[in-house]
XYZ file of C-alpha atoms in Angstrom:
729
model
C 68.304 -248.640 -22.079
C 66.568 -250.317 -19.128
C 63.852 -248.816 -16.938
C 66.270 -247.929 -14.159
C 68.485 -245.976 -16.553
C 65.504 -244.173 -18.066
C 64.269 -243.136 -14.595
C 67.709 -241.853 -13.682
C 67.993 -239.786 -16.868
C 64.521 -238.295 -16.400
C 65.506 -237.262 -12.886
C 68.747 -235.653 -14.113
C 67.097 -233.832 -17.031
C 65.033 -231.784 -14.580
C 68.248 -229.881 -13.794
C 68.969 -228.881 -17.425
C 68.497 -225.090 -17.822
C 66.272 -224.094 -20.734
C 68.945 -222.025 -22.469
C 71.249 -225.084 -22.508
C 68.601 -227.057 -24.387
C 68.197 -224.193 -26.869
C 71.948 -224.060 -27.371
C 71.939 -227.675 -28.483
C 69.003 -227.303 -30.883
C 69.946 -223.983 -32.496
C 72.972 -222.949 -34.422
C 75.489 -221.154 -32.287
C 76.122 -218.550 -34.952
C 72.471 -217.437 -34.858
C 72.423 -216.965 -31.097
C 74.906 -214.215 -30.614
C 73.756 -212.347 -27.480
C 73.268 -208.570 -27.458
C 76.016 -206.521 -25.885
C 73.575 -205.054 -23.386
C 73.050 -208.473 -21.743
C 76.758 -209.104 -21.138
C 79.364 -207.910 -18.711
C 82.214 -205.714 -19.951
C 84.582 -208.699 -20.152
C 82.015 -210.761 -22.066
C 81.262 -207.846 -24.439
C 84.962 -207.550 -25.135
C 85.129 -211.251 -25.948
C 82.110 -211.046 -28.283
C 83.753 -208.221 -30.223
C 85.986 -210.783 -31.902
C 84.530 -212.306 -35.034
C 84.685 -215.036 -36.046
C 84.818 -216.916 -32.767
C 88.137 -218.642 -33.114
C 89.912 -220.958 -30.703
C 92.053 -218.196 -29.251
C 88.934 -216.437 -28.026
C 87.506 -219.699 -26.555
C 90.820 -220.325 -24.879
C 90.606 -216.903 -23.246
C 87.062 -217.615 -22.004
C 88.172 -221.023 -20.682
C 91.020 -219.375 -18.768
C 88.547 -216.955 -17.226
C 86.223 -219.863 -16.340
C 88.976 -221.812 -14.636
C 90.076 -218.786 -12.637
C 86.527 -218.047 -11.472
C 85.900 -221.722 -10.636
C 89.098 -222.016 -8.593
C 88.097 -218.922 -6.588
C 84.596 -220.268 -5.927
C 82.861 -217.652 -8.112
C 80.549 -220.268 -9.577
C 77.940 -217.894 -11.022
C 80.606 -216.082 -13.060
C 82.176 -219.413 -14.093
C 78.827 -220.721 -15.320
C 78.262 -217.528 -17.387
C 81.606 -218.182 -19.048
C 80.505 -221.768 -19.662
C 77.358 -220.496 -21.428
C 79.560 -218.447 -23.749
C 81.691 -221.477 -24.576
C 78.537 -223.524 -25.225
C 77.131 -221.018 -27.664
C 80.270 -220.732 -29.754
C 81.721 -224.242 -29.764
C 80.598 -225.457 -33.141
C 83.595 -227.293 -34.490
C 84.739 -230.724 -33.333
C 87.996 -229.195 -32.155
C 86.200 -226.684 -29.975
C 84.246 -229.514 -28.299
C 87.335 -229.962 -26.192
C 86.569 -226.591 -24.641
C 83.194 -227.964 -23.509
C 84.937 -230.974 -22.005
C 87.560 -228.914 -20.186
C 84.915 -226.483 -18.948
C 82.688 -229.213 -17.501
C 85.696 -230.856 -15.874
C 86.741 -227.612 -14.159
C 83.200 -226.792 -13.082
C 82.639 -230.287 -11.646
C 85.811 -229.980 -9.576
C 84.692 -226.580 -8.337
C 81.184 -227.843 -7.430
C 82.832 -230.684 -5.530
C 85.279 -228.430 -3.682
C 82.704 -225.767 -2.809
C 79.884 -228.237 -2.037
C 77.369 -227.009 -4.634
C 75.014 -229.926 -5.230
C 72.381 -228.230 -7.480
C 74.957 -226.746 -9.871
C 76.770 -230.078 -10.016
C 73.548 -231.815 -10.979
C 73.015 -229.224 -13.725
C 76.436 -230.152 -15.075
C 75.510 -233.836 -14.889
C 72.413 -233.065 -16.946
C 74.520 -231.175 -19.488
C 76.882 -234.167 -19.712
C 73.920 -236.412 -20.503
C 72.583 -233.896 -23.031
C 75.964 -233.593 -24.722
C 76.427 -237.356 -25.004
C 79.550 -237.278 -22.855
C 78.227 -239.545 -20.084
C 80.800 -242.272 -20.704
C 83.738 -240.019 -21.418
C 86.755 -241.433 -19.500
C 87.807 -237.972 -18.290
C 84.375 -237.046 -16.907
C 83.232 -240.277 -15.245
C 85.789 -240.093 -12.385
C 85.030 -236.373 -11.912
C 81.293 -237.016 -11.801
C 81.792 -239.941 -9.471
C 83.952 -237.875 -7.118
C 81.279 -235.180 -7.081
C 78.511 -237.535 -5.891
C 80.807 -239.271 -3.414
C 81.610 -235.889 -1.853
C 77.910 -235.658 -0.940
C 77.734 -239.351 0.096
C 75.263 -239.962 -2.717
C 76.407 -243.556 -2.999
C 73.339 -244.730 -4.919
C 73.974 -242.197 -7.710
C 77.699 -242.933 -7.602
C 77.052 -246.668 -7.952
C 74.749 -246.066 -10.916
C 77.306 -243.912 -12.716
C 79.998 -246.546 -12.160
C 77.992 -249.551 -13.307
C 76.615 -247.805 -16.445
C 79.958 -246.488 -17.640
C 81.773 -248.369 -20.390
C 85.188 -247.640 -18.903
C 87.222 -250.805 -18.423
C 89.741 -249.122 -16.131
C 89.295 -249.989 -12.412
C 89.561 -246.349 -11.237
C 85.784 -245.634 -10.946
C 85.214 -248.925 -9.143
C 88.129 -248.222 -6.814
C 86.588 -244.869 -5.891
C 83.198 -246.479 -5.273
C 84.549 -249.408 -3.219
C 86.770 -247.180 -1.065
C 83.773 -244.913 -0.374
C 81.681 -247.875 0.738
C 84.469 -248.901 3.090
C 84.924 -245.367 4.409
C 81.234 -245.327 5.375
C 81.508 -248.878 6.822
C 79.202 -250.374 4.178
C 81.359 -253.459 3.802
C 78.720 -255.740 2.288
C 78.031 -253.155 -0.427
C 81.772 -252.932 -1.110
C 81.977 -256.702 -1.572
C 78.966 -256.612 -3.893
C 80.508 -253.817 -5.976
C 83.748 -255.795 -6.267
C 81.892 -258.865 -7.546
C 80.001 -256.690 -10.048
C 83.266 -255.184 -11.220
C 84.893 -258.575 -11.781
C 81.790 -259.895 -13.584
C 82.082 -257.000 -16.058
C 85.565 -258.200 -16.941
C 87.390 -255.312 -15.241
C 90.660 -256.437 -13.687
C 91.365 -255.193 -10.133
C 94.652 -253.463 -9.459
C 96.856 -252.743 -6.438
C 94.372 -250.078 -5.289
C 91.356 -252.382 -5.522
C 92.821 -255.273 -3.560
C 93.752 -253.448 -0.322
C 90.270 -251.922 -0.149
C 88.379 -255.155 -0.727
C 90.653 -257.072 1.664
C 89.793 -254.540 4.358
C 86.090 -255.210 3.724
C 86.702 -258.973 4.013
C 88.513 -258.444 7.308
C 85.869 -256.172 8.796
C 83.153 -258.665 7.823
C 85.308 -261.630 8.960
C 84.534 -263.139 5.544
C 87.440 -265.563 5.469
C 86.094 -267.566 2.501
C 85.813 -264.600 0.170
C 89.122 -263.254 1.466
C 90.813 -266.468 0.314
C 89.176 -266.045 -3.120
C 90.584 -262.530 -3.351
C 93.987 -263.881 -2.303
C 93.883 -266.418 -5.151
C 92.968 -263.622 -7.566
C 95.940 -261.604 -6.309
C 98.320 -264.502 -6.936
C 96.927 -264.971 -10.448
C 97.108 -261.243 -11.293
C 100.757 -260.787 -10.327
C 100.077 -258.273 -7.546
C 101.190 -260.756 -4.859
C 104.550 -258.976 -4.477
C 103.058 -255.509 -4.057
C 103.858 -254.136 -0.592
C 100.463 -252.480 -0.045
C 98.611 -255.631 -1.093
C 100.726 -257.831 1.193
C 100.116 -255.526 4.152
C 96.382 -255.691 3.444
C 96.560 -259.504 3.325
C 98.245 -259.602 6.745
C 95.523 -257.383 8.201
C 92.701 -259.395 6.572
C 93.937 -262.770 7.818
C 94.560 -261.370 11.294
C 91.018 -259.985 11.575
C 89.642 -263.340 10.407
C 91.562 -265.076 13.207
C 94.174 -266.667 10.927
C 97.232 -265.168 12.636
C 99.500 -268.051 11.561
C 98.705 -267.418 7.873
C 99.324 -263.694 8.398
C 102.720 -264.496 9.954
C 103.589 -266.779 7.031
C 102.899 -263.938 4.559
C 104.905 -261.554 6.751
C 107.923 -263.877 6.872
C 107.882 -264.381 3.082
C 107.718 -260.680 2.208
C 110.866 -259.655 0.260
C 110.641 -256.166 1.765
C 108.753 -254.780 4.740
C 107.873 -251.271 5.820
C 106.695 -249.945 9.172
C 103.090 -250.773 8.231
C 104.054 -254.439 7.748
C 105.579 -254.665 11.215
C 102.778 -252.660 12.819
C 100.115 -254.824 11.165
C 101.718 -258.051 12.366
C 102.201 -256.762 15.918
C 98.593 -255.549 15.990
C 97.496 -258.978 14.733
C 99.152 -260.715 17.675
C 97.907 -258.080 20.122
C 94.283 -258.401 18.954
C 94.420 -262.128 19.794
C 96.238 -261.641 23.096
C 99.358 -263.463 21.818
C 101.633 -261.075 23.673
C 104.836 -263.132 23.682
C 105.064 -263.016 19.879
C 104.005 -259.346 19.816
C 106.792 -258.448 22.254
C 109.305 -260.488 20.257
C 108.393 -258.756 16.999
C 108.547 -255.362 18.688
C 112.060 -256.148 19.911
C 113.114 -257.148 16.372
C 111.552 -253.969 15.033
C 113.600 -251.859 17.431
C 116.768 -253.842 16.679
C 116.313 -253.149 12.948
C 115.673 -249.422 13.560
C 112.217 -249.623 11.999
C 110.100 -246.558 12.678
C 107.447 -247.291 15.292
C 104.271 -245.228 15.340
C 102.385 -244.155 18.445
C 99.651 -246.760 17.897
C 102.064 -249.699 18.104
C 103.915 -248.149 21.028
C 100.628 -247.832 22.894
C 99.708 -251.388 21.902
C 102.943 -252.818 23.322
C 102.766 -250.652 26.457
C 99.167 -251.787 26.940
C 100.307 -255.377 26.453
C 102.890 -254.979 29.210
C 100.157 -253.628 31.472
C 97.772 -256.489 30.674
C 100.404 -259.128 31.334
C 101.286 -257.604 34.698
C 104.586 -256.063 33.581
C 103.793 -252.581 34.863
C 107.485 -251.706 35.103
C 107.958 -252.591 31.419
C 104.991 -250.408 30.444
C 106.364 -247.421 32.352
C 109.875 -247.927 30.938
C 108.508 -247.968 27.386
C 106.530 -244.776 27.991
C 109.704 -243.190 29.377
C 111.617 -244.214 26.223
C 108.870 -242.686 24.092
C 109.218 -239.364 25.901
C 113.013 -239.317 25.593
C 112.704 -239.929 21.847
C 110.498 -236.877 21.535
C 107.257 -238.802 20.953
C 104.315 -236.848 22.298
C 102.233 -239.111 24.509
C 98.545 -239.070 23.659
C 95.613 -239.769 25.966
C 95.902 -243.544 25.396
C 99.526 -243.544 26.574
C 98.558 -241.433 29.592
C 95.837 -243.924 30.503
C 98.291 -246.828 30.253
C 100.812 -245.002 32.438
C 98.210 -244.155 35.072
C 96.965 -247.752 35.046
C 100.499 -249.052 35.644
C 101.059 -246.572 38.477
C 97.749 -247.640 40.035
C 98.636 -251.336 39.918
C 102.034 -250.948 41.604
C 101.166 -247.852 43.689
C 103.879 -245.537 42.340
C 102.527 -242.177 43.408
C 105.499 -239.990 42.379
C 105.515 -241.254 38.793
C 101.730 -241.036 38.655
C 101.966 -237.363 39.600
C 104.518 -236.825 36.804
C 102.123 -238.371 34.306
C 99.390 -236.104 35.708
C 101.593 -233.097 34.920
C 102.261 -234.467 31.440
C 98.510 -234.876 30.861
C 97.982 -231.228 31.807
C 100.709 -230.085 29.388
C 99.247 -232.222 26.598
C 95.730 -230.823 27.181
C 94.214 -234.233 27.910
C 93.737 -234.026 31.685
C 90.210 -232.730 31.097
C 89.182 -235.844 29.171
C 86.645 -237.842 31.127
C 88.530 -241.144 30.919
C 91.858 -239.542 31.890
C 90.232 -237.797 34.854
C 88.711 -241.066 36.036
C 92.079 -242.817 35.696
C 93.684 -240.045 37.763
C 91.118 -240.503 40.531
C 91.759 -244.259 40.519
C 95.530 -243.783 40.522
C 95.521 -241.396 43.482
C 93.048 -243.615 45.332
C 95.070 -246.811 44.843
C 98.199 -244.955 45.977
C 96.287 -243.977 49.155
C 96.420 -240.272 48.270
C 92.693 -239.740 48.688
C 93.173 -236.012 49.207
C 94.364 -235.504 45.635
C 91.800 -238.011 44.374
C 89.081 -235.844 45.876
C 90.662 -232.677 44.434
C 90.550 -234.143 40.907
C 87.007 -235.350 41.544
C 85.781 -231.954 42.770
C 87.395 -230.137 39.824
C 85.284 -232.151 37.380
C 82.407 -229.946 36.243
C 80.346 -232.771 34.740
C 80.630 -236.009 36.704
C 79.667 -239.207 34.905
C 78.688 -242.407 36.679
C 82.227 -243.701 36.026
C 83.658 -240.651 37.802
C 81.463 -241.300 40.841
C 82.344 -244.998 40.799
C 86.059 -244.169 40.707
C 85.981 -241.996 43.829
C 83.561 -244.265 45.738
C 85.611 -247.399 45.015
C 88.720 -245.483 46.068
C 87.269 -244.959 49.535
C 85.849 -248.477 49.796
C 89.263 -249.898 48.836
C 90.673 -248.391 52.051
C 87.632 -249.293 54.190
C 86.480 -245.688 54.573
C 82.829 -246.574 54.995
C 81.560 -243.208 56.192
C 83.155 -241.296 53.312
C 81.937 -243.842 50.764
C 78.392 -243.683 52.138
C 78.468 -239.864 52.086
C 79.629 -239.855 48.448
C 76.933 -242.347 47.518
C 74.218 -240.154 49.033
C 75.725 -237.088 47.313
C 75.635 -238.914 43.990
C 71.948 -239.724 44.437
C 71.111 -236.125 45.369
C 72.943 -234.868 42.256
C 70.570 -236.897 40.079
C 73.055 -239.570 38.971
C 71.612 -243.085 39.199
C 74.045 -245.749 40.459
C 74.772 -248.687 38.201
C 75.745 -252.260 38.991
C 79.422 -251.313 39.429
C 78.544 -248.709 42.080
C 76.552 -251.159 44.167
C 79.015 -254.035 43.728
C 81.930 -251.863 44.876
C 80.223 -250.637 48.046
C 78.570 -253.888 49.181
C 81.826 -255.594 50.283
C 82.516 -252.605 52.527
C 79.224 -253.208 54.311
C 80.439 -256.726 55.140
C 83.932 -255.651 56.225
C 82.664 -253.184 58.817
C 80.171 -255.733 60.158
C 77.348 -253.242 59.767
C 74.528 -254.698 57.709
C 72.253 -251.676 57.989
C 73.645 -250.091 54.804
C 73.922 -253.513 53.170
C 70.239 -254.227 53.755
C 69.355 -250.825 52.338
C 71.314 -251.636 49.186
C 69.609 -255.032 49.042
C 66.222 -253.281 48.990
C 67.493 -250.797 46.408
C 68.569 -253.613 44.082
C 65.356 -255.585 44.536
C 63.135 -252.620 43.677
C 64.879 -251.880 40.386
C 64.112 -254.125 37.475
C 67.310 -253.213 35.576
C 69.453 -254.910 38.233
C 67.627 -258.229 38.087
C 69.900 -259.791 35.462
C 73.202 -258.588 36.925
C 74.693 -261.645 38.620
C 77.563 -259.451 39.786
C 75.253 -257.703 42.251
C 73.633 -260.847 43.614
C 77.043 -262.411 44.071
C 78.081 -259.336 46.038
C 74.984 -259.695 48.240
C 75.671 -263.387 48.872
C 79.260 -262.499 49.753
C 78.167 -259.674 52.074
C 75.749 -261.826 54.075
C 78.227 -264.733 54.146
C 81.082 -262.629 55.488
C 78.796 -261.063 58.072
C 77.838 -264.488 59.444
C 74.278 -264.374 58.058
C 74.630 -267.732 56.342
C 70.901 -268.474 56.388
C 70.115 -265.243 54.476
C 73.001 -265.862 52.072
C 71.720 -269.409 51.485
C 68.180 -268.165 50.740
C 69.528 -265.674 48.220
C 71.720 -268.374 46.713
C 68.781 -270.770 46.273
C 66.639 -268.108 44.577
C 69.190 -267.394 41.875
C 68.325 -268.962 38.535
C 71.887 -268.446 37.343
C 75.049 -269.158 39.341
C 78.744 -269.043 38.524
C 81.974 -269.874 40.352
C 81.834 -266.542 42.216
C 78.368 -267.338 43.608
C 79.505 -270.711 44.926
C 82.825 -269.366 46.209
C 81.080 -266.624 48.204
C 78.853 -269.115 50.030
C 81.678 -271.647 50.503
C 83.787 -268.900 52.090
C 80.885 -268.042 54.400
C 80.650 -271.663 55.577
C 84.419 -271.661 56.068
C 84.273 -268.605 58.345
C 81.573 -270.298 60.445
C 83.564 -273.543 60.691
C 80.976 -275.460 58.678
C 83.441 -277.459 56.622
C 81.149 -280.312 55.627
C 78.489 -277.916 54.330
C 81.211 -276.169 52.325
C 82.366 -279.483 50.813
C 78.791 -280.426 49.870
C 78.428 -277.077 48.133
C 81.737 -277.572 46.332
C 80.667 -281.012 45.112
C 77.371 -279.561 43.876
C 79.336 -276.971 41.965
C 81.375 -279.696 40.266
C 78.233 -281.690 39.424
C 76.808 -278.657 37.618
C 80.050 -278.419 35.568
C 81.041 -275.067 37.057
C 84.814 -275.010 37.051
C 86.428 -273.755 40.280
C 89.138 -271.119 40.130
C 92.056 -270.436 42.480
C 89.842 -268.322 44.785
C 87.363 -271.190 45.126
C 90.200 -273.515 46.136
C 91.377 -271.081 48.816
C 87.827 -270.959 50.206
C 87.330 -274.735 50.305
C 90.802 -275.441 51.738
C 90.158 -272.826 54.443
C 86.851 -274.534 55.229
C 88.653 -277.873 55.659
C 91.275 -276.193 57.846
C 88.751 -274.518 60.164
C 86.785 -277.758 60.565
C 89.716 -280.145 60.974
C 88.913 -282.049 57.759
C 92.511 -283.027 57.039
C 91.885 -285.942 54.653
C 89.354 -284.000 52.591
C 91.716 -281.019 52.418
C 94.588 -283.232 51.233
C 92.439 -284.786 48.502
C 91.236 -281.400 47.265
C 94.773 -279.994 47.214
C 95.977 -282.956 45.130
C 93.046 -282.556 42.709
C 93.849 -278.901 42.073
C 96.403 -279.572 39.330
C 95.480 -283.120 38.315
C 91.698 -282.651 37.943
C 90.862 -278.939 37.935
C 93.966 -277.717 36.094
C 94.847 -275.103 38.745
C 98.507 -274.615 39.625
C 98.768 -274.153 43.430
C 99.688 -270.629 44.430
C 101.281 -269.339 47.602
C 97.902 -268.855 49.282
C 96.997 -272.515 48.680
C 100.198 -273.674 50.371
C 99.400 -271.283 53.241
C 96.022 -272.995 53.644
C 97.722 -276.404 53.842
C 100.154 -275.136 56.505
C 97.174 -273.909 58.505
C 95.334 -277.220 57.942
C 98.231 -279.357 59.197
C 99.117 -276.906 61.956
C 95.629 -276.890 63.454
C 95.544 -280.698 63.344
C 98.961 -281.010 65.054
C 100.582 -282.548 61.962
C 103.596 -280.296 62.294
C 105.985 -282.477 60.284
C 103.638 -282.267 57.294
C 103.378 -278.526 57.814
C 107.186 -278.300 57.851
C 107.327 -280.323 54.624
C 105.146 -277.724 52.887
C 107.755 -275.047 53.640
C 110.532 -277.222 52.267
C 108.944 -278.377 48.990
C 106.764 -275.467 47.856
C 108.203 -273.390 44.959
C 107.585 -270.058 46.731
C 109.300 -268.096 49.445
C 107.202 -268.289 52.658
C 105.483 -265.109 53.799
C 105.676 -263.777 57.380
C 102.055 -264.818 57.851
C 102.918 -268.449 57.000
C 105.780 -268.513 59.519
C 103.433 -266.967 62.113
C 100.869 -269.710 61.407
C 103.489 -272.393 62.065
C 104.664 -270.636 65.242
C 101.095 -270.497 66.550
C 100.650 -274.220 65.849
C 103.956 -275.038 67.567
C 102.871 -273.076 70.629
C 99.551 -274.871 70.857
C 101.069 -278.322 70.331
C 104.248 -277.705 72.351
C 106.840 -278.211 69.587
C 109.464 -275.681 70.672
C 112.188 -276.967 68.331
C 110.170 -276.440 65.169
C 108.758 -273.232 66.614
C 112.273 -271.899 67.228
C 113.200 -272.666 63.591
C 110.098 -270.818 62.378
C 110.758 -267.905 64.764
C 114.333 -267.463 63.507
C 113.119 -267.332 59.899
C 110.381 -264.859 60.778
C 112.776 -262.586 62.689
C 115.161 -262.576 59.701
C 112.387 -261.016 57.629
C 112.164 -258.081 60.104
C 108.400 -257.569 59.742
C 106.826 -254.436 61.224
C 103.705 -256.277 62.396
C 103.870 -256.241 66.208
C 101.485 -259.198 66.386
C 104.164 -261.518 65.006
C 106.559 -260.598 67.830
C 103.794 -261.085 70.385
C 103.221 -264.559 68.964
C 106.925 -265.475 69.217
C 107.183 -264.016 72.721
C 104.143 -265.945 73.933
C 105.542 -269.181 72.476
C 108.837 -268.698 74.355
C 106.997 -267.680 77.518
C 104.787 -270.779 77.358
C 107.926 -272.962 77.002
C 109.771 -271.078 79.778
C 112.497 -269.800 77.422
C 112.920 -266.469 79.210
C 116.279 -265.593 77.637
C 114.827 -265.945 74.153
C 111.803 -263.951 75.260
C 114.089 -261.134 76.399
C 115.931 -261.185 73.052
C 112.631 -260.788 71.209
C 111.782 -257.730 73.299
C 115.239 -256.282 72.607
C 114.830 -256.989 68.897
C 111.501 -255.138 68.868
C 113.010 -252.162 70.675
C 115.936 -251.962 68.251
C 113.590 -252.066 65.250
C 111.243 -249.518 66.795
C 108.263 -251.891 66.674
C 105.594 -251.079 69.232
C 102.457 -252.981 70.010
C 99.379 -250.842 69.576
C 96.924 -251.227 72.463
C 94.071 -253.551 71.702
C 90.677 -251.952 71.258
C 87.157 -252.922 70.323
C 84.286 -251.000 68.793
C 80.549 -251.122 69.179
C 77.668 -249.752 67.113
C 75.815 -247.257 69.310
C 73.073 -246.636 66.723
C 74.295 -243.237 65.583
C 77.775 -244.446 64.739
C 80.676 -246.548 66.047
C 82.463 -246.040 69.378
C 85.857 -247.537 70.262
C 87.119 -248.508 73.726
C 90.241 -250.106 75.206
C 90.704 -252.566 78.080
C 89.759 -250.912 81.373
C 88.758 -247.681 79.653
C 86.052 -245.921 81.700
C 86.329 -242.484 80.118
C 83.010 -242.614 78.284
C 79.486 -242.356 79.641
C 78.274 -245.785 78.472
C 80.989 -247.694 80.393
C 78.663 -248.612 83.263
C 76.270 -250.270 80.813
C 78.880 -251.830 78.534
C 81.109 -253.722 80.974
C 78.289 -255.717 82.628
C 77.237 -256.711 79.095
C 80.784 -257.866 78.274
C 81.019 -259.849 81.532
C 77.733 -261.497 80.638
C 79.062 -262.455 77.222
C 82.228 -263.876 78.792
C 80.127 -266.044 81.138
C 78.067 -267.327 78.216
C 81.264 -268.251 76.344
C 82.569 -270.186 79.336
C 79.241 -271.939 79.796
C 79.406 -272.933 76.110
C 82.733 -274.681 76.762
C 85.230 -271.986 75.743
C 88.581 -272.412 77.537
C 91.258 -269.701 77.311
C 94.721 -270.814 76.193
C 97.247 -271.257 78.968
C 99.438 -268.236 79.301
C 96.983 -265.997 77.512
C 97.587 -263.441 80.223
C 101.262 -263.421 79.298
C 100.419 -261.563 76.080
C 99.734 -258.431 78.063
C 102.830 -258.813 80.250
C 105.637 -259.506 77.817
C 104.984 -256.775 75.274
């Protein structure tokens, strides 16, 4: 016996009651208790002499009944009786059965001290390695998460059956002690104990959770050698292990070779593909699963629905959720979140409201994440009234809840409401995080009011926790760039120790707005030199910069490099930039060629761009072709009709001009009167042309006339026929 074993036994022996020790040392026949110290039932039992097995059997029955009912004190008194009068080898079985029952009862009724007393009695009786008691004793300690004691009992037992080790390993895995589980498995194998079909699934799970691919392959080889390679549970565990280690192809090979599969096999393989984002194969397997009428659990259904959502197939996600409901599957909170996310992305308010009702019926509408998804859904569907109702009904509002409602208002350019909510959040004691600031900063740029933006800039600078969030600094660069404060944006840009494609794109877009194309190209080239790969947004920004500055050759080169050098497939917005580039430069044939060869259907805005270019450069034939295509699309934007009408008016095509006006009247399109707004210090005021209904008119119009004179002195010349815009519509 080693020192560790001796220490363990000394610790256990402290729990041995004195009368148990006396029972072992003294003859049981000489220790008959007096009738006065016993209960009526015990006195009745002691009236039988000699103490035969029938009497012990009766006491054992009483013990088991008391133990099953949780009357441990009474059960232990019965055990004392059995101890005192079990002298023969045959009656030793009564001791064994008694201890077994009492251990189960101590486990079920969570009695640690009494269980340790039994452990001490087991040691005292020499039954420590009995194959019937070791699993019971092990289960007892595992019920109290005493894994150290459980491990000791397992490793010191002489049992060659894998059951104790299986219990120990599964407990390690249940408590996420995967390294300890692997160590126990190695110890088990070194003792010559052969794993079985319960050992392998557990240890494979540990290999997967630890991403220990090397040891997982060793276990796989052991499985093949042991003959358990055809066991369904083991094969499912192998699929899961290889998938978690990133070896999805190996997992699929095992799956395809399985002679029989259950729902777990299919679910494991689908989850394997989903965890790696290989959605095409996951969807294909799911279709095969449905075709073969394999039962699909809610986890896989949610996985596939979530996959549809991630890949942009919102309609597919909603259809799958609808199928789940019709089959009687109760949607859980995960399914509700997926449905709300799909409704948000495609702005389907009616279906989103149905899912809201379903969430209420399923008692999950009060969950914080579901509530936040509801606020986002209503906001994206432009139903801010209901978004605010859900928000106000929340008793405890987390930072995510505040971010959801604030971003909802900023998404629709409601600056005053967003600012009010932000101040309310601060007064409620909730500190904004980087998402809060990043969502509200773009709004400051869109309303051309930098007062709030500068305040946020100060707020960010004064807080150390925001220093490392590039997201915020990118938002600041973007805000100053869009507001025309390029010098401030450039200073911020230069101070940043870390930059990404968003940082560069924000400043490039700012140069584009200001018509500083060459500065934008220099910045783009610097970005490439620093090995920062541009994305499709960067290409829109740089192509727009070339367009606004008349850099046709540079724009052509960059457009050609998109796919050949940067690996970016041109999107519709990139073709729109090229139409604008050629149109501004008067290269109308090249602009026409873009419409003919691009793989997308032109948008109304692209046709309007070509019409504007044709008007400026006097190409009525091409302009008429563009106008016919635009009118076929029947857009509701009155500005497009104004553009067509002005083109016909400039060319003297009065009949066509009249037909445009008739077309607008038939469609019910009306041109809203033009207006401007000005910051008066305490808020914004709007005014229309010739409007003198407000008190500041006498001060404002002289200022506007002064600005007009400065523009003319700077060389601005109004387009011919610009006055026609107000006459024809």
